[in-house]
XYZ file of C-alpha atoms in Angstrom:
649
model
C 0.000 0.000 0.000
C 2.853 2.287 0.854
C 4.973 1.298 -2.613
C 1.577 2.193 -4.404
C 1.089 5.068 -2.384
C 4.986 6.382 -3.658
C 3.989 4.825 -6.967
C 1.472 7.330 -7.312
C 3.036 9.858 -5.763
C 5.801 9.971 -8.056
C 3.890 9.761 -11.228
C 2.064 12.928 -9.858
C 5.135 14.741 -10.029
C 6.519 13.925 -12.755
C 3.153 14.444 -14.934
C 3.383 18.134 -13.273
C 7.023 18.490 -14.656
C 6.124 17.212 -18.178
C 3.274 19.573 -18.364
C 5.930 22.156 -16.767
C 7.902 21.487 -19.901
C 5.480 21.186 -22.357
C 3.902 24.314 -21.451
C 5.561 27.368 -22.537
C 5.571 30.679 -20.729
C 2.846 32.708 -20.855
C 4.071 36.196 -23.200
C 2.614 40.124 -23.090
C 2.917 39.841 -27.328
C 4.392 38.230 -30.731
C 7.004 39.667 -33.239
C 6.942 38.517 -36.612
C 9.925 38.163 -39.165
C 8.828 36.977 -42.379
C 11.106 36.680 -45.086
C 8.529 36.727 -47.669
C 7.249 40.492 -46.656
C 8.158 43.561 -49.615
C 11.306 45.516 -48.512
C 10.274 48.815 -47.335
C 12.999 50.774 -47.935
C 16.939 49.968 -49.576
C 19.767 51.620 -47.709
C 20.973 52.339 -44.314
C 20.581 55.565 -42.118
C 23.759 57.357 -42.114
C 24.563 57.945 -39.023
C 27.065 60.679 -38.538
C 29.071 62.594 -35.975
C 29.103 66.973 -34.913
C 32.637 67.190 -34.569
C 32.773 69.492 -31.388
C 31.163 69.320 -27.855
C 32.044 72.698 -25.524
C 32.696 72.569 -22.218
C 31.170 74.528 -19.647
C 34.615 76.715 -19.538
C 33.712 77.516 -23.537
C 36.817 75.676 -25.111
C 36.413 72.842 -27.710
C 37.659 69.492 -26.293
C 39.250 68.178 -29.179
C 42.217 69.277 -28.623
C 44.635 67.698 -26.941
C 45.748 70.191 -24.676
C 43.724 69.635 -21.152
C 44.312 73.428 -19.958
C 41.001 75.393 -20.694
C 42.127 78.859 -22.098
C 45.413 77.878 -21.957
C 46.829 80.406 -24.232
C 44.689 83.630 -22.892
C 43.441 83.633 -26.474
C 41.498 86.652 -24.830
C 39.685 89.542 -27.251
C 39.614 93.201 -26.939
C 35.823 94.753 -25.996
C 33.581 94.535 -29.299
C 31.511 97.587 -29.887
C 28.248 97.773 -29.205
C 28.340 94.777 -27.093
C 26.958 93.789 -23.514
C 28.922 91.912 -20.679
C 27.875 90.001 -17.725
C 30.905 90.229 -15.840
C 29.453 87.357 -13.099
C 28.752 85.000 -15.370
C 31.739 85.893 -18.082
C 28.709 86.442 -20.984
C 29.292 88.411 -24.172
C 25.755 89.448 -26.274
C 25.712 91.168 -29.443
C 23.710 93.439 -30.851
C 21.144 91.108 -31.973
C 20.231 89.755 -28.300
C 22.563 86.544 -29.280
C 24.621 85.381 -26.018
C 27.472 83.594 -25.859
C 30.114 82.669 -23.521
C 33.267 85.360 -24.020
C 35.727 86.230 -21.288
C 37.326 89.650 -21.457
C 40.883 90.755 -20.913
C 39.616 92.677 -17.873
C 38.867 89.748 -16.102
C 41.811 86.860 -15.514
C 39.435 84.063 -17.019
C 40.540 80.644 -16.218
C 43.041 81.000 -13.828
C 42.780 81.717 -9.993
C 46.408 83.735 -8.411
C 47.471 84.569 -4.559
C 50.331 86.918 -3.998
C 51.785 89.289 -6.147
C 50.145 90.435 -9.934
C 48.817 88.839 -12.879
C 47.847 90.505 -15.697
C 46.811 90.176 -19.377
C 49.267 91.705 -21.695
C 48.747 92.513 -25.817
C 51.565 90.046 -27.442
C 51.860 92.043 -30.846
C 53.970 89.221 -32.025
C 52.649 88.954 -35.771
C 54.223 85.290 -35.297
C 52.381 84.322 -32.057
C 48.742 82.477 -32.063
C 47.499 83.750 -29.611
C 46.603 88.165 -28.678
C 47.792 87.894 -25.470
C 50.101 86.309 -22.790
C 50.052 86.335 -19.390
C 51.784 88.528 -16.833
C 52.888 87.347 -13.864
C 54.476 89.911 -11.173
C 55.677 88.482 -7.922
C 54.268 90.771 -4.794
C 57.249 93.468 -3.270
C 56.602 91.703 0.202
C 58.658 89.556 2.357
C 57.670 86.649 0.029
C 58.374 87.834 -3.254
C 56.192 85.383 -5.103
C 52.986 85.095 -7.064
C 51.316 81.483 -7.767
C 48.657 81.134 -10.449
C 46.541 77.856 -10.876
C 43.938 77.186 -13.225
C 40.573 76.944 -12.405
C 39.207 73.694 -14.416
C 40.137 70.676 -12.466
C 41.151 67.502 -13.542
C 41.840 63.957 -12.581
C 45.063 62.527 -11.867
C 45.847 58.564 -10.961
C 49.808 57.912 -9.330
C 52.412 58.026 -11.059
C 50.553 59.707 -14.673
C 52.802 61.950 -16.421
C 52.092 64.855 -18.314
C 53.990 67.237 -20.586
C 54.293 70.924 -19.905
C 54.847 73.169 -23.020
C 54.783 76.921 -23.385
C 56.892 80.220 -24.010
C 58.429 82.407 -21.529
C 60.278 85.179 -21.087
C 61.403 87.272 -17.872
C 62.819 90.907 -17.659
C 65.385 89.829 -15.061
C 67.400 86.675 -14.311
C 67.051 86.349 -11.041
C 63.361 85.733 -11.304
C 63.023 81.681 -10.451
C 59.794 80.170 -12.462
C 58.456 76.560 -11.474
C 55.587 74.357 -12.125
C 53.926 71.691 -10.838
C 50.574 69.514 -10.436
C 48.666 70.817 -7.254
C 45.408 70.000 -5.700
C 42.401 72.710 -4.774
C 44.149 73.588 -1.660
C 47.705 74.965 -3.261
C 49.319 71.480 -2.251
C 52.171 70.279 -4.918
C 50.951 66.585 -5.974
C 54.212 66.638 -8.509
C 57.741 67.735 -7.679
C 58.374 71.332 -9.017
C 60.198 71.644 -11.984
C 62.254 74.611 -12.360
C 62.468 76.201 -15.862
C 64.565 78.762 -16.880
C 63.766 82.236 -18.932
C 65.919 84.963 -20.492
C 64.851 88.193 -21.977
C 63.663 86.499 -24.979
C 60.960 84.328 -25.561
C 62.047 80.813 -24.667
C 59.760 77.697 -25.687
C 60.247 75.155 -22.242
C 59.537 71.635 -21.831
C 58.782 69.878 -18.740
C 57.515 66.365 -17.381
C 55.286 66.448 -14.360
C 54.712 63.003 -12.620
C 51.796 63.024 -10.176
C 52.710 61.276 -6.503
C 49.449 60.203 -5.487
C 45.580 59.645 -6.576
C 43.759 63.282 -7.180
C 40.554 63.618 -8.462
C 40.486 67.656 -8.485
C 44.133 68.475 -9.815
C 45.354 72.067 -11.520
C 48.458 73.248 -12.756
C 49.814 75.832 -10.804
C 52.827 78.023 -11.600
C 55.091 79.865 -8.807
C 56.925 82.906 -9.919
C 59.689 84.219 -7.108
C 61.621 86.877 -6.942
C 61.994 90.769 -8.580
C 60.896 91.690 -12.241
C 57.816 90.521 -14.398
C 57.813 86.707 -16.515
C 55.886 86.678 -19.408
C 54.323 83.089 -20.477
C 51.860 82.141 -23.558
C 51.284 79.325 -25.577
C 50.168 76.651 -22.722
C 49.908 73.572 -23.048
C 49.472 70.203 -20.513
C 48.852 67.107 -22.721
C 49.495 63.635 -20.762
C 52.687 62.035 -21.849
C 53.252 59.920 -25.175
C 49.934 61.738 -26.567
C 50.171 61.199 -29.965
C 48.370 64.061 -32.472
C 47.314 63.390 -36.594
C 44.823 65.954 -37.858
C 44.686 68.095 -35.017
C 43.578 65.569 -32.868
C 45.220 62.725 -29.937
C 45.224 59.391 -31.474
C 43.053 58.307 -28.261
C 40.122 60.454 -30.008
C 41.090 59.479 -33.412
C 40.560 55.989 -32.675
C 37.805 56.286 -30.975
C 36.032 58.298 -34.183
C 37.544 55.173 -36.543
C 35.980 52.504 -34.356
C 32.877 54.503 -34.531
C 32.652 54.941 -38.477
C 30.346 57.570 -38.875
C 28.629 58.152 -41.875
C 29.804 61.811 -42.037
C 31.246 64.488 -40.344
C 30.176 67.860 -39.520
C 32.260 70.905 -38.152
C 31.970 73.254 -35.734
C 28.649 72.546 -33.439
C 26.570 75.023 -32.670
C 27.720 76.897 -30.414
C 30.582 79.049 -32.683
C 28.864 79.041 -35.726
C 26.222 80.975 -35.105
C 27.382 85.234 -35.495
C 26.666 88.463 -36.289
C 28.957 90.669 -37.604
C 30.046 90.245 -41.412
C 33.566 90.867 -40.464
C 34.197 88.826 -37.430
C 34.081 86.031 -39.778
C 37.044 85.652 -42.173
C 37.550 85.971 -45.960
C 38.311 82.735 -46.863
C 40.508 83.440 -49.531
C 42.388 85.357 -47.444
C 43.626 83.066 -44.876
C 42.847 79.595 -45.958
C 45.679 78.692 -48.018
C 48.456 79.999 -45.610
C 47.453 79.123 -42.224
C 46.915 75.422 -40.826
C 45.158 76.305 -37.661
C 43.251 79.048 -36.530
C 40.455 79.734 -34.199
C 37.309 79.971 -36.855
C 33.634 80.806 -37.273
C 34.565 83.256 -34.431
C 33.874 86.706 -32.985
C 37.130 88.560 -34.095
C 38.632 84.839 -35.133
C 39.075 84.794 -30.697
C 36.379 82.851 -29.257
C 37.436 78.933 -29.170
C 37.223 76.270 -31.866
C 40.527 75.367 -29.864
C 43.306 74.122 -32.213
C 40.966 71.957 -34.489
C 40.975 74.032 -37.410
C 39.192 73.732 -40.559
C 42.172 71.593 -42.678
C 42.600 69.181 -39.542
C 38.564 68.630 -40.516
C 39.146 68.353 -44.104
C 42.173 65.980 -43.593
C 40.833 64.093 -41.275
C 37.188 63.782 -43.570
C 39.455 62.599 -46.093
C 41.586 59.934 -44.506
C 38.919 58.536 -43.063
C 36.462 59.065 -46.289
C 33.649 60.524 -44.573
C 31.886 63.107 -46.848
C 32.051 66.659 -44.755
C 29.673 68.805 -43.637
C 30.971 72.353 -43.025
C 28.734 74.620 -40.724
C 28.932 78.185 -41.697
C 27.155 81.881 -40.382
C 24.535 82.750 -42.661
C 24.324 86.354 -40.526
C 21.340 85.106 -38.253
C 21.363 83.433 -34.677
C 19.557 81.215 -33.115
C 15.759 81.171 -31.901
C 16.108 82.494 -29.262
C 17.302 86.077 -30.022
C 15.638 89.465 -30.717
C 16.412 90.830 -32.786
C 18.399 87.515 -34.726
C 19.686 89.283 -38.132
C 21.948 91.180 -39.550
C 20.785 93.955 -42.314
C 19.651 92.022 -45.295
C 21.766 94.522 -47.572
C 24.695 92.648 -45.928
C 23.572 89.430 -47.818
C 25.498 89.495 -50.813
C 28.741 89.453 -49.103
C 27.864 86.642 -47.063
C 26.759 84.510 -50.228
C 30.226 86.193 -51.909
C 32.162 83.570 -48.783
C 30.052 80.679 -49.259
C 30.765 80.766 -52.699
C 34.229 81.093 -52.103
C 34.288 78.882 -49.116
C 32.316 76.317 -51.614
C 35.091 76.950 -54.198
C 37.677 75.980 -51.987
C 36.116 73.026 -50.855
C 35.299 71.349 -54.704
C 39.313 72.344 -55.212
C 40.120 69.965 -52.534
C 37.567 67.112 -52.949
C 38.042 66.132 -56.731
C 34.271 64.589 -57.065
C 35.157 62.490 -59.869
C 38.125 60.591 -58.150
C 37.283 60.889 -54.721
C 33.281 59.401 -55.531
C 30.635 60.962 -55.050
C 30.301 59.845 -51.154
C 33.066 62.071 -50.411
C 30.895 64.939 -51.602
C 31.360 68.132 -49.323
C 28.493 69.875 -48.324
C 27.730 73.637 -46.470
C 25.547 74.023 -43.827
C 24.304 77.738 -43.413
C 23.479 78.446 -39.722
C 22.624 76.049 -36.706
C 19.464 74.824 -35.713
C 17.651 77.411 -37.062
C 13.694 77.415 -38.546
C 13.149 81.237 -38.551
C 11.205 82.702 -41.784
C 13.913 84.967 -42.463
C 16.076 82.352 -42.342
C 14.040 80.702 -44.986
C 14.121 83.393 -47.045
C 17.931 84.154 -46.805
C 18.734 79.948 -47.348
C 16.440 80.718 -50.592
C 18.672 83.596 -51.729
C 21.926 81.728 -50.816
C 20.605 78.212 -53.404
C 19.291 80.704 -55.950
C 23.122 82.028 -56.405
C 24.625 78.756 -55.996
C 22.616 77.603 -58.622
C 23.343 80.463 -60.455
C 26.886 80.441 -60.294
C 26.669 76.598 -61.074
C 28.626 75.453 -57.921
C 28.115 72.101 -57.610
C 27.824 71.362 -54.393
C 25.301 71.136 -51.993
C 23.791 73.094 -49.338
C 22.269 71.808 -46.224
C 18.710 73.807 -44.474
C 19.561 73.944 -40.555
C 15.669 73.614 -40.086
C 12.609 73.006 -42.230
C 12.571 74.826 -45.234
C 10.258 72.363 -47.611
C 8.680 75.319 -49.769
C 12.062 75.440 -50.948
C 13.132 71.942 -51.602
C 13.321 72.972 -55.087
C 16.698 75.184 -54.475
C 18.534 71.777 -52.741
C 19.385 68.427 -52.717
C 19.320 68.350 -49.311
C 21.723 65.215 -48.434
C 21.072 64.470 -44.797
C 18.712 67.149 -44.394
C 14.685 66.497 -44.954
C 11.504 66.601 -43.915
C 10.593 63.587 -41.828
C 6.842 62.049 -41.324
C 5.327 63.858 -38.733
C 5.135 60.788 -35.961
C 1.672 60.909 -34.000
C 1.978 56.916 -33.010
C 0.793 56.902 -29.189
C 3.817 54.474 -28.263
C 6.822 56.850 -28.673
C 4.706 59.839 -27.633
C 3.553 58.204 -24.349
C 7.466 57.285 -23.580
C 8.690 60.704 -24.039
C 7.892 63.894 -22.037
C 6.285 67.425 -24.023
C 9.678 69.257 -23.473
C 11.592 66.768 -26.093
C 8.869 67.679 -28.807
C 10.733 69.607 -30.745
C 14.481 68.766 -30.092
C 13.633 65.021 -30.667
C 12.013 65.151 -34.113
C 8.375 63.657 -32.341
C 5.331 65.261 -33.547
C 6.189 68.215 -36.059
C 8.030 67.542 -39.172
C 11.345 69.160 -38.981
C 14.659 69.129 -40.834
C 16.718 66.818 -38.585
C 20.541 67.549 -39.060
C 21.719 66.811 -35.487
C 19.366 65.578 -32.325
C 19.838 66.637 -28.915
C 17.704 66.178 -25.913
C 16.642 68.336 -23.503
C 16.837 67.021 -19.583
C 13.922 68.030 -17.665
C 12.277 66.942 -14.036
C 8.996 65.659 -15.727
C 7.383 63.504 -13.845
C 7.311 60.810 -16.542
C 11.239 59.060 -15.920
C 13.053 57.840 -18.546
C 16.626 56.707 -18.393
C 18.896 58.793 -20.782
C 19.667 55.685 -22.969
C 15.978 54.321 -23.449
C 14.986 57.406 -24.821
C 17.997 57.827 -27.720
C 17.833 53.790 -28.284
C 13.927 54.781 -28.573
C 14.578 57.034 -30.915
C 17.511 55.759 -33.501
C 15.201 52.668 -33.475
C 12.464 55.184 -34.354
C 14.724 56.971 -37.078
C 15.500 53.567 -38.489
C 11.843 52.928 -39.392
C 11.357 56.212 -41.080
C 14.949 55.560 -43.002
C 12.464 56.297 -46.113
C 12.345 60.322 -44.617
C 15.679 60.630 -43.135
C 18.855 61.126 -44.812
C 20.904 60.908 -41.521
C 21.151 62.057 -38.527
C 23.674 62.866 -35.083
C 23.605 63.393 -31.732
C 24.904 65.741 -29.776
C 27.014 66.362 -28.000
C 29.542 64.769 -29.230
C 31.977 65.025 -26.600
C 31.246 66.303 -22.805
C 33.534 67.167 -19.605
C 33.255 63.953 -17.756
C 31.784 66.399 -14.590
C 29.734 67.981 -16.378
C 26.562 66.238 -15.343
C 24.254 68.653 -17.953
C 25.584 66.452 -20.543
C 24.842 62.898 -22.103
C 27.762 62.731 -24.541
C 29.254 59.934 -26.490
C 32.504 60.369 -25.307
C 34.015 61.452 -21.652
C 36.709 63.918 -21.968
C 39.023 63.683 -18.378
C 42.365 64.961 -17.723
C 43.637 64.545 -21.472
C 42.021 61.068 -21.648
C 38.804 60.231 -24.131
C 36.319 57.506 -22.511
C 33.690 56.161 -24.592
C 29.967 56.069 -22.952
C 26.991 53.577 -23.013
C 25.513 56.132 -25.766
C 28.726 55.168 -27.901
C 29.307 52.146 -27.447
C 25.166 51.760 -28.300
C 25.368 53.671 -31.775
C 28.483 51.837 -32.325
C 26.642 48.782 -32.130
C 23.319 50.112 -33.753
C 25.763 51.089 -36.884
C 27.176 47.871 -37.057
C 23.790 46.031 -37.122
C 21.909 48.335 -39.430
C 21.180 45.704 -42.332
C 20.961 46.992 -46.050
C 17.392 47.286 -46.109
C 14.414 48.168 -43.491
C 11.446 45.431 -43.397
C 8.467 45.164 -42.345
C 7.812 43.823 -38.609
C 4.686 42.620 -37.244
C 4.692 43.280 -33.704
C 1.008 42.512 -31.674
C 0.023 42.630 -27.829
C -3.104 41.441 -26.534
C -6.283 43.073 -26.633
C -6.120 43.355 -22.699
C -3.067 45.223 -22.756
C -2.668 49.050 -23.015
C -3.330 50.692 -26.348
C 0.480 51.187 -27.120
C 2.844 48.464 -27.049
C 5.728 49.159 -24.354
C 8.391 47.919 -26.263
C 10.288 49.759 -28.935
C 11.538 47.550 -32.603
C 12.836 47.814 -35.778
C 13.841 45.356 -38.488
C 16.126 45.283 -41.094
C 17.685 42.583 -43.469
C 21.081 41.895 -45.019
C 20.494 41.918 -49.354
C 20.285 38.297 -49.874
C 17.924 37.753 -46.782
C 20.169 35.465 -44.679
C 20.888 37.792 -42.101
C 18.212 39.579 -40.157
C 18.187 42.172 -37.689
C 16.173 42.734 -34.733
C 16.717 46.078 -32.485
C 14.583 46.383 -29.492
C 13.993 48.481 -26.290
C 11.671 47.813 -23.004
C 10.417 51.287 -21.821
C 9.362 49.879 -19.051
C 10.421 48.934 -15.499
C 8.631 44.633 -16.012
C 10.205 41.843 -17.758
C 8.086 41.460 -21.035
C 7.924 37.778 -22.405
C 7.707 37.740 -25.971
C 7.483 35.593 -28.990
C 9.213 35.681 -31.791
C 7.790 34.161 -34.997
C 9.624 32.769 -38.183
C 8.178 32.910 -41.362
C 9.261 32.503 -45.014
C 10.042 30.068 -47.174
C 13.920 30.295 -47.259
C 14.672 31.786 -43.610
C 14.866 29.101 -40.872
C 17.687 30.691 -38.842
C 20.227 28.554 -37.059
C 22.024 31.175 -35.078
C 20.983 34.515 -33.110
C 23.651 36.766 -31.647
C 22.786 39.450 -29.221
C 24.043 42.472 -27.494
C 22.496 43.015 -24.234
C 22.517 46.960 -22.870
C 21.620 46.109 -19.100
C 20.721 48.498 -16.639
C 23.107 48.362 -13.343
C 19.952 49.693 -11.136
C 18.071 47.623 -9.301
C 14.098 47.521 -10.772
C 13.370 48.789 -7.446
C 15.556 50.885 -6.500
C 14.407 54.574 -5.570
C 17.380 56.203 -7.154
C 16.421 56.602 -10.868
C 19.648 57.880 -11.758
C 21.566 53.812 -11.092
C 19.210 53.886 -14.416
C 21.878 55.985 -16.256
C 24.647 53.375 -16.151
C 24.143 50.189 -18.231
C 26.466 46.984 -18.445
C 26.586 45.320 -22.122
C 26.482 41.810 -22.328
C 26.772 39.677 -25.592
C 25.756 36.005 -26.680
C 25.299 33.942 -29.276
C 23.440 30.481 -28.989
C 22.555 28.092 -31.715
C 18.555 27.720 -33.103
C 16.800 24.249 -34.153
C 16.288 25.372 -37.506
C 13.065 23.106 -37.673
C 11.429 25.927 -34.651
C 9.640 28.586 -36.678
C 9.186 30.327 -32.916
C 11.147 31.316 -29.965
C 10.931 32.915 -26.708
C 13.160 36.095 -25.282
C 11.757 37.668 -22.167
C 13.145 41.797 -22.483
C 14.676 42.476 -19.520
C 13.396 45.838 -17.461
C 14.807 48.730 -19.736
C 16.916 46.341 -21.185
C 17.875 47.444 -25.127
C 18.942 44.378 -27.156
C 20.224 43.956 -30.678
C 19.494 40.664 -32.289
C 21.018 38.979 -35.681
C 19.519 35.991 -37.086
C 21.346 33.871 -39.142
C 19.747 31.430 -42.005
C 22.642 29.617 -43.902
């Protein structure tokens, strides 16, 4: 009785673990991939990159040199111009405001002891319009220590290279420099360097002694006279430059392979005056780097000038996309233009600039996907804009300059006057399941619900009550771009690089100390690149009837040309696992293989602290498929973002 009583007891269990296995786990909805559906569109979505990316302290971090303002590159008053000496602010005349220390003011660099001034070089041969002053106090200390103000990280034992130019009026004036923390404290043993009467170019090694994670440079001047220094720079040791860039960066924009470049961003190519921007006949052909697109050629593109972009576009063949002034400023100025009369001269540099350009790039042997194009202006959508983009293409196409020009907003009534490569209209996008995701303040940065001209995409950060972590919402919408591939001819995001403090920003890449480190964001569109697929299909995607109106998670699919590679991207925009099924169909695709890349929040799902959300782990697989199963489970991980790619050989 009690072996029948087992007997049964067993075969109870194990009928519950058969069923167990037999029964598959209940899902929230079904994708489709069939083989057999029409291609939607042929081609990928060039995705390309805004050379630039300012710092808070208003100098461009491609270059190498970690020392913001490091050559007081400082410019006299403009006329008619207003200053916000608190918050170092320049506007113009036309209400446009931009950051612009004055010589007045000793931007960049705090001093105890002594004085520091800003003097006028007028050295035809020197970069820079002015150098510092430094004039030790006539106390019992005779000395005067300057440090700049825009820390930086050090790790033990990290070695950096000191450049610059001196000079001193006496020789008994004794000039160090070292690495120090916020409180004055050498980190680095002083070097001494020596100065004469003339100026002197110096070269030091500074090794840092211990972990810091708010270092300067400070300099100690001792003694009677004045020392002169310019020409700044602190680059970490064995940095190696091509184009105007460190090869840490350049390697990091290879690896990427973006679909273009553009140069500057925003933020300098957007002026006033006719003359604060230069001829470019004048200069171009004689001088490799200059500050550019600038008030009075002063304010800071850094020392990425416009042939380490043209270089560079070439080397790596990425067609360029030069951003120019079209003598109007952004949206949110008042007035935002310059006289109208003043037109002719700006279309008189384009066309020159244009000229230039076509003598570089020989279309015919270069291809046509090195093709350089002008973009007028910077996220702009003003009617007078409109109407001064429509003068600019009527005299290109007058003076038969082949080449194209890009609208910096939505111009479509004059579609007729450009190509528009990268630049046009998209689909106005009304589908509930994006616009429930994303909060009213993206509207218009994020290309949602008005049809806009999308050259470059950057989000705004708000406190809306509606949380969504920083990656969910750009893998939401490059996975949204991808389906209208059909109304886009590319796109970027900005910025492109950030201060690794500066918490504002969701770059691609961390700039620290000297050193480039890629982010989730890059390391996603690096990915999302790589698994674009030559052509964008169709994808079934249901949810039950039960469920809400708009399906939580975000997907795109795309196909290799001969249909034996597929490729699924999807994001979860919520904080649940969702179960899903994945359906098979077509005649010829029966995949045998799926590899995936996994972007994995850190956060707990229930943590409180929505910013763990921000940092993601990425975690890659591949697993064999029974090529006879036309379906197959993956449960989407809470705002997990995965990449799949099927393989049918």
């Amino acid at each position: 009785m009690i072996r029948n009583r087992g007997y049964i007891y067993f075969m109870l269990v194990f009928a519950v673990l058969l069923s167990g296995c037999k029964q598959s786990v209940s899902t929230v909805g079904t994708i489709e991939i069939d083989a057999d559906k029409p291609v939607l569109h042929e081609g990928k979505l060039p995705v390309g990159i805004t050379l630039g990316g300012l710092s808070k302290s208003g100098k461009d971090l491609l270059s190498p040199n970690i020392l913001i303002n490091s050559g007081f590159e400082l410019a006299p008053r403009l006329e008619n111009c207003r200053y916000d000496f608190s918050r170092q602010l320049l506007t113009t005349p036309n209400g446009y405001t931009t950051f612009y220390p004055v010589p007045e003011l000793l931007f960049g660099w705090k001093s105890r002891g002594g004085f520091v001034s800003l003097q006028k070089s007028g050295e035809q041969s020197s970069v820079n319009q002015y150098h510092l002053s430094l004039q030790p106090a006539r106390d019992s200390l005779q000395r005067v220590e300057v440090i700049n103000t825009a820390a930086f990280s050090l790790s033990r034992d990290s070695q950096y290279t000191f450049r610059a130019r001196l000079k001193s009026s006496s020789d008994s004036l004794s000039i160090s420099v070292c690495l120090a923390d916020t409180a004055w404290m050498p980190v680095s043993t002083p070097q001494r360097i020596n100065a004469g009467q003339m100026w002197t170019p110096v070269s030091v090694t500074l090794t840092s002694e211990k972990d810091v994670s708010q270092a300067h440079l400070m300099i100690k001047v001792e003694g009677r006279g004045t020392s002169f220094i310019d020409d700044i720079r602190l680059v970490p040791q064995g940095t190696e430059e091509s184009h105007g860039l460190s090869g840490e960066l350049l390697r990091l924009i290879r690896e990427f392979d973006p679909g273009f470049m553009r140069f500057p961003d925003g933020r300098t190519a957007n002026g006033f005056f006719i003359d604060t921007y230069p001829e470019w006949t004048r200069w171009m052909e004689t001088e490799s780097r200059r500050p550019i697109w600038t008030l009075n050629q002063q304010e800071y593109t850094g020392e990425f000038g416009l042939k380490d972009f043209l270089s560079l576009s070439k080397e790596l063949r990425k067609p360029p996309i030069l951003i120019s002034n079209i003598g109007i400023t952004d949206r949110g100025a008042s007035p935002r233009a310059e006289n109208i009369k003043l037109l002719d001269e700006r279309v008189a540099s384009h066309i020159a600039l244009a000229q230039y350009l076509l003598n570089i790039y020989d279309i015919s042997k270069d291809s046509v996907h090195l093709s350089p194009a002008i973009q007028p202006g910077y996220d702009m959508t003003s009617y007078d804009y409109f109407r001064r983009f429509k003068v600019m293409s009527e005299k290109f196409r007058d003076n038969e300059i082949a080449i194209d020009l890009i609208s910096s907003g939505d111009i479509t009534s004059f579609q007729k006057f450009s190509n528009y490569i990268f630049d046009v209209p998209c689909t106005p996008i009304s589908s509930p399941e994006l616009s429930a995701i994303v909060p009213d303040i993206h509207d218009d940065e994020a290309m949602l619900r008005q049809p806009i001209m999308l050259g470059e995409c950057h989000f705004s950060e708000s406190d809306s009550s509606l949380f969504v972590p920083k990656l969910i919402l750009r893998a939401a919408f490059l996975i949204n771009a991808e389906n209208q591939v059909s109304h886009l001819r590319g796109l970027t995001v900005t910025p492109f690089l950030a201060e690794v403090n500066d918490g504002a920003k969701y770059p691609l890449i961390h700039v620290d100390g000297g050193r480039y480190t890629p982010t989730a964001l890059y390391h996603l569109m690096k990915a999302f690149i790589a698994m674009r697929g030559t052509t964008l299909r169709s994808l079934n995607e249901h949810t039950p009837k039960d469920q809400s109106p708009w399906s939580p998670l975000y997907a795109s699919l795309t196909s290799s040309a001969d249909n034996k590679v597929f490729y699924l991207k999807a994001v979860n925009t919520t904080r649940h696992p969702l179960p899903y099924k994945v359906l098979f169909k077509g005649k010829d695709f029966s995949p045998n293989k799926v590899r995936s890349l996994h972007f994995i929040p850190k956060g707990k799902t229930t943590t409180t602290e929505l910013k763990d959300f921000d940092h993601y782990s990425t975690v890659s697989d591949e697993r064999k498929l029974d090529t006879s199963d036309k379906e197959w489970q993956y449960t989407f991980k809470p705002y997990e973002i995965v990449f799949f790619e099927f393989t049918s050989r």
